Amino acid sequence: MSSSRRQYPFHLIEPKWQKIWDEREAFRAFNPGDEIPPTHPFALRHKVSGKVSAAQLPPKFYILDMFPYPSGSGLHVGHPEGYTATDILARYKRARGFNVLHPMGWDAFGLPAEQFAINTGQHPRKTTEENIATFKRQIKSLGFSYDWSREIATTDPDYFKWSQWIFLKLYNSYFDKEKNSARPIAELIENRKLQIPNEPESSLRAFVDSHRLAYIGQVPVWWCEELGTVLANEEVVDGKSERGNFPVVRKPMQQWLLRITAYAEKLLQDLDIINWTDSLKEMQRNWIGRSEGAEVDFQVAGSSEKIRVFTTRPDTLFGATYMVLAPEHKLVNEITTADQRDAVAKYKGEVANKSDLERTELAKEKTGVFTGAYAINPVNQEKIPIWIADYVLASYGTGAIMAVPAHDTRDFEFATKFNLPVVQVVQPPDAKMDWHGFVGDGVSINSSGPNISLNGLSTAEAKKKITEWLESKGLGKRTINYKLRDWLFSRQRYWGEPFPVVWKRSTNGTLYHEALPDSALPVLPPELKDYKPTATGEPPLARAKDWVNLPDGSQRETNTMPQWAGSCWYYLRYLDSKNPNAFVGKEAEHYWMSGKSAGVDLYVGGTEHAVLHLLYARFWHKILFDLGFVSTPEPFFKLVNQGMVLGEDNQKMSKSRGNVIPVDVPVRDVGTDALRLYEMFMGPLEMVKPWSTRGVEGVYRFLGRVWRLFVDEKSETEFEQAETTTDPNKHSELLKLVRLDAAITDVAPTAPQLKTLHACIKKVTEDLEGLRFNTAISALMVFVNEAMTWETKPAAVMADFLILLHPFAPHLAEELWEKLSAIGKQPSANLAYSPWPEFDPALLVENEIEIPVQINGKLRDVIKVPADADNAAIQAAALASEKIKPLLESKSIKKVIVVPKKLVNIVAS
RNA sequence: GCCGGUGUGGCGAAAUGGCAGACGCACAGGACUUAAAAUCCUGGGACCUUAAAAAGUCGUGCGGGUUCAAGUCCCGCCACCGGCACCA
């Protein structure tokens, strides 16, 4: 790359315009109530200034990037792919007259800074600030049109004050099933007091605490020894921690949880009202994992106990030949007979010691033990043995199943191994099919008892009949189960938001928690010298005794919130990032989040957050919506996942492979405009695609062609010579030496020139609306290739082209626009706020069109006909073609198909 | 195993059911140059013929089908990528 000659002085142009944009605050987005300076380009474009109301502002467009975690290693060329796409759209929408909100910030709490603190003692805040500085410098060097006045960092106390505040809203709310909505906990308390007057305080507290959306639970959690913290289900991948890839184990611990399961149905249903890709919606659907079925009670033989099972196939109840409980099921010890006690205890011990990996990944063979007890099948009164086995999960359904080996793969494997009976109760639709382990729908057979028969019914009918029967007898009911578990929300870390909660002891000695008042926010973390957990395994915050122990004898919660807390609502803070009185002001929230496309208009980010951030943020948003703090049920109206950028070797970029390309390299060698253009030219936004240094040079050359299309060659030579003899600090002034090409004049465009321009306007506009950046860029290239041949270049055409170019290569476009100002034809002094050119279809009309002529579907000729020729004329011209005639001589024409203005196909034999 | 996505020249890719390969990279030839770089012009899917061309045949992962016409629609496979995975 260093061997090639510089295409154009991007090294002067890019810093120049970045500085000008900063000084003008060119991309500041204005809220209702803001004071707009009359000289601001937005004021000039929209003819509004001073204090404005929402009604005076143009329609809004909110374009959001997933804010980055500022790591120490800086940005590589994969990072700006999504940022470039959103920036292009932001600039395009500004040109279309929208009030565009395009913000950036930092998801700055996180493990690496804390690990560094443990190793070196450097405060995580310092590490974080340094990393933010690096990221900000790099992102600014890319020339994105962010409104930096709204910049946020989740680690800023003015920010996390509101993360804590929202937590308190969750803590002080419950989910009202009847209203299908979150409600203030005070309503629950009031109702409870009406129902049970004079309830003892501890009992009332237990009731209330068990309904909060943020609650303490003693649950089996994922503990990661290496990280010294617990992790959420979503953060565990294949038995390892998502961050760091360390082993995790199940361990019952007392932790904070958020009741996301209460929102399972809403989170599922509202996927239908948002414009996301099917694959992403599907991932969330799978994660929520809704399944419809029935709960059925089985009496334990010779006992008063009942065991409730969940099944999606109640129609196969007659085929239940045994029952299986999860080893952790609470009735196991109670029902186990004396002679099976040892075997059961031994098995439970084995299961408890198995890692999650052993229990799922490696456990190809089914294991289990008979409890000695029997259950009574309610439909036919048959006694079936009760087993325990670890293929039944305690955490799903009721932790117990009825086993129907004939029609369930797992039950079939188990029954085969332990020689349990297999009874067919479903006839497959294809009689020749083997019914052993057949799990599809069919017709019920062998399904008749003293009081009910399902024989002859289809699976769907049988399900309905048996469920109604069970309900009528009080033996079961229709149920919906979800795979989704409540969200584990506490971490044993230093570098996170402390919980605004204290622990107190009641008069009878029991410990209870209590929320701090809003006035206590923000709760700042204490200063520490040592960031490790304590010797007794308590979180690092427990080291700060003065901080933990409050004067009134209560103690602070020493867990902190996970990183997701800050990213769950940051898109709302951007709307009103400096508001000291609320997490977002009402008017700002309403202006930016409501409208035709409710919420964020376009959100671009990677797939890695499909079930993490994107699910959590939807959940919080829905609570805030229920409580009346936001005006839309969903936060992100349209969401696009950009595909990953691979290294030049077609592998995922990673330090260990040595194929990482830092953004600084292309920015130095070809400039950010070329980098931006290449990021988009590589291929469709959503696709995974490899980086190519050659490819970057290709678009860099294109920008050089644009430069040469506009500037006078001689003046550029003078500029280059001056550059070698001038003080580098004065170089940017030298840009003035470069003059506009003399061929650019204020003349009327010719018809072909207008046609070239308008074809480009049409293609670029349509492609931007469809996020097809790669083909939009190729349309710009087509224009330039054509315009290079022009002897005179009408200023008006060239100006319109610059408007089309500017979202993609804003620095170069601004520089050329400034030079074009000398001609005085451009409509506005500010390119970034110049109206997008309108496409005129009349200018694309051709006099003559080319029509391919096929014989039996094979191309044989291309003829020219007048554009207004009718089908008969086109057919006549095709048959008259000198190339076509001889080919038809020995054939008879069966049929001639004429597609108007498109094609002729002659069917002949 | 289940769900989703992708498969087109040497490479990145483009094509409302209507001329497959736009645009770009790499490559080759030419112009400019003492020379190189840069720039500008030209060429290009494969095969078969040919001095060169014209003409012809084949061609969008594989096998079928619908249609005057299929990269595109339908049926059945294969490969790769991503997600979920004993969820009853």
Coordinates of N, CA, C and O in Angstrom, one line a residue, chain A residues 765-822:
Chain A
T765 N -31.3 6.1 -3.8 CA -32.4 6.3 -2.8 C -33.1 5.0 -2.5 O -33.3 4.7 -1.3
E766 N -33.4 4.3 -3.5 CA -34.1 3.0 -3.2 C -33.2 2.1 -2.4 O -33.7 1.4 -1.5
D767 N -32.0 2.0 -2.7 CA -31.1 1.1 -2.0 C -30.8 1.5 -0.6 O -30.7 0.7 0.3
L768 N -30.8 2.8 -0.3 CA -30.6 3.3 1.1 C -31.9 2.9 1.9 O -31.8 2.5 3.0
E769 N -33.1 3.1 1.3 CA -34.3 2.8 2.0 C -34.3 1.3 2.3 O -34.8 0.9 3.4
G770 N -33.7 0.5 1.5 CA -33.7 -1.0 1.7 C -32.4 -1.5 2.4 O -32.1 -2.7 2.4
L771 N -31.6 -0.5 2.8 CA -30.3 -0.9 3.5 C -29.4 -1.7 2.6 O -28.6 -2.5 3.0
R772 N -29.5 -1.4 1.3 CA -28.6 -2.1 0.3 C -27.4 -1.2 0.0 O -27.4 -0.7 -1.1
F773 N -26.5 -1.1 0.9 CA -25.4 -0.1 0.7 C -24.5 -0.5 -0.4 O -24.0 0.4 -1.1
N774 N -24.2 -1.8 -0.6 CA -23.2 -2.2 -1.6 C -23.7 -1.8 -3.0 O -22.9 -1.4 -3.8
T775 N -24.9 -2.0 -3.3 CA -25.4 -1.7 -4.6 C -25.6 -0.2 -4.8 O -25.5 0.3 -5.9
A776 N -25.9 0.5 -3.7 CA -25.9 2.0 -3.8 C -24.6 2.5 -4.2 O -24.5 3.4 -5.1
I777 N -23.5 1.9 -3.7 CA -22.2 2.4 -4.0 C -21.8 2.1 -5.4 O -21.2 2.9 -6.1
S778 N -22.2 0.9 -5.9 CA -21.9 0.6 -7.3 C -22.7 1.6 -8.2 O -22.1 1.9 -9.3
A779 N -23.8 2.1 -7.8 CA -24.5 3.0 -8.6 C -23.7 4.3 -8.7 O -23.7 5.0 -9.7
L780 N -23.1 4.7 -7.6 CA -22.3 5.9 -7.5 C -21.1 5.7 -8.5 O -20.7 6.7 -9.2
M781 N -20.5 4.5 -8.5 CA -19.4 4.2 -9.4 C -19.8 4.3 -10.8 O -19.1 4.9 -11.7
V782 N -21.0 3.9 -11.1 CA -21.5 3.9 -12.5 C -21.6 5.4 -13.0 O -21.2 5.8 -14.1
F783 N -22.1 6.2 -12.1 CA -22.2 7.6 -12.4 C -20.8 8.2 -12.7 O -20.6 8.9 -13.7
V784 N -19.9 7.9 -11.8 CA -18.5 8.5 -12.0 C -17.9 8.0 -13.3 O -17.3 8.8 -14.0
N785 N -18.0 6.7 -13.6 CA -17.5 6.2 -14.8 C -18.0 6.9 -16.0 O -17.3 7.2 -16.9
E786 N -19.3 7.2 -16.0 CA -19.9 7.9 -17.1 C -19.5 9.4 -17.1 O -19.1 9.9 -18.1
A787 N -19.5 10.1 -15.9 CA -19.2 11.5 -15.9 C -17.7 11.8 -16.3 O -17.4 12.9 -16.7
M788 N -16.9 10.8 -16.1 CA -15.5 11.0 -16.4 C -15.3 11.3 -17.9 O -14.3 11.9 -18.3
T789 N -16.3 10.9 -18.7 CA -16.2 11.1 -20.1 C -16.8 12.4 -20.6 O -16.7 12.7 -21.8
W790 N -17.4 13.1 -19.7 CA -18.1 14.4 -20.1 C -17.1 15.5 -20.3 O -16.1 15.6 -19.6
E791 N -17.3 16.3 -21.4 CA -16.4 17.4 -21.6 C -16.8 18.6 -20.8 O -16.0 19.4 -20.4
T792 N -18.1 18.8 -20.7 CA -18.6 19.9 -19.7 C -19.4 19.2 -18.6 O -20.1 18.2 -18.8
K793 N -19.2 19.7 -17.4 CA -19.8 19.1 -16.2 C -20.7 20.2 -15.6 O -20.2 21.1 -15.0
P794 N -22.0 20.1 -15.8 CA -22.9 21.1 -15.2 C -22.8 21.1 -13.7 O -23.0 20.1 -13.1
A795 N -22.6 22.3 -13.1 CA -22.5 22.4 -11.7 C -23.7 21.8 -10.9 O -23.5 21.2 -9.9
A796 N -24.9 22.0 -11.5 CA -26.1 21.5 -10.8 C -26.0 20.0 -10.7 O -26.4 19.4 -9.6
V797 N -25.6 19.3 -11.7 CA -25.5 17.9 -11.7 C -24.5 17.4 -10.7 O -24.7 16.5 -9.9
M798 N -23.3 18.1 -10.8 CA -22.2 17.7 -9.9 C -22.6 17.9 -8.4 O -22.2 17.1 -7.5
A799 N -23.4 19.0 -8.1 CA -23.8 19.2 -6.8 C -24.7 18.1 -6.3 O -24.6 17.6 -5.1
D800 N -25.7 17.7 -7.1 CA -26.6 16.7 -6.7 C -25.8 15.4 -6.4 O -26.1 14.6 -5.5
F801 N -24.8 15.1 -7.3 CA -24.0 13.9 -7.1 C -23.4 14.0 -5.7 O -23.3 13.0 -5.0
L802 N -22.9 15.1 -5.3 CA -22.2 15.2 -4.0 C -23.2 15.0 -2.8 O -22.8 14.4 -1.8
I803 N -24.4 15.4 -3.0 CA -25.4 15.1 -2.0 C -25.6 13.6 -1.9 O -25.7 13.0 -0.8
L804 N -25.6 12.9 -3.0 CA -25.8 11.4 -3.0 C -24.6 10.8 -2.4 O -24.7 9.7 -1.7
L805 N -23.4 11.3 -2.6 CA -22.2 10.7 -2.1 C -22.0 11.0 -0.6 O -21.4 10.1 0.1
H806 N -22.5 12.1 -0.1 CA -22.0 12.5 1.2 C -22.4 11.6 2.4 O -21.6 11.5 3.3
P807 N -23.5 10.8 2.3 CA -23.6 9.9 3.5 C -22.5 8.8 3.5 O -22.2 8.4 4.6
F808 N -22.0 8.5 2.4 CA -21.0 7.4 2.3 C -19.6 7.9 2.6 O -18.8 7.3 3.3
A809 N -19.2 9.0 1.9 CA -17.9 9.6 2.0 C -18.0 11.1 2.4 O -17.8 12.0 1.6
P810 N -18.4 11.4 3.7 CA -18.8 12.7 4.0 C -17.7 13.8 3.9 O -17.9 14.9 3.6
H811 N -16.4 13.4 4.3 CA -15.3 14.3 4.3 C -15.0 14.8 2.9 O -14.9 16.0 2.6
L812 N -14.8 13.9 2.0 CA -14.5 14.2 0.6 C -15.7 15.0 0.0 O -15.4 16.0 -0.7
A813 N -16.9 14.6 0.3 CA -18.0 15.3 -0.3 C -18.1 16.8 0.2 O -18.3 17.7 -0.6
E814 N -17.8 17.0 1.5 CA -17.8 18.3 2.1 C -16.8 19.2 1.4 O -17.0 20.4 1.1
E815 N -15.6 18.6 1.2 CA -14.5 19.4 0.7 C -14.8 19.9 -0.8 O -14.6 21.0 -1.1
L816 N -15.3 18.9 -1.6 CA -15.7 19.2 -2.9 C -16.9 20.2 -3.0 O -16.9 21.1 -3.9
W817 N -17.8 20.0 -2.1 CA -18.9 20.9 -2.0 C -18.5 22.4 -1.7 O -19.0 23.3 -2.3
E818 N -17.5 22.5 -0.8 CA -17.0 23.8 -0.5 C -16.4 24.5 -1.8 O -16.6 25.6 -2.0
K819 N -15.7 23.6 -2.5 CA -15.1 24.2 -3.8 C -16.1 24.5 -4.8 O -16.0 25.6 -5.5
L820 N -17.2 23.7 -4.8 CA -18.3 24.0 -5.8 C -19.0 25.3 -5.4 O -19.6 25.9 -6.3
S821 N -18.9 25.7 -4.1 CA -19.6 26.9 -3.7 C -19.2 28.1 -4.5 O -20.0 29.0 -4.7
A822 N -18.0 28.1 -5.0 CA -17.5 29.2 -5.9 C -18.4 29.4 -7.1 O -18.5 30.5 -7.5

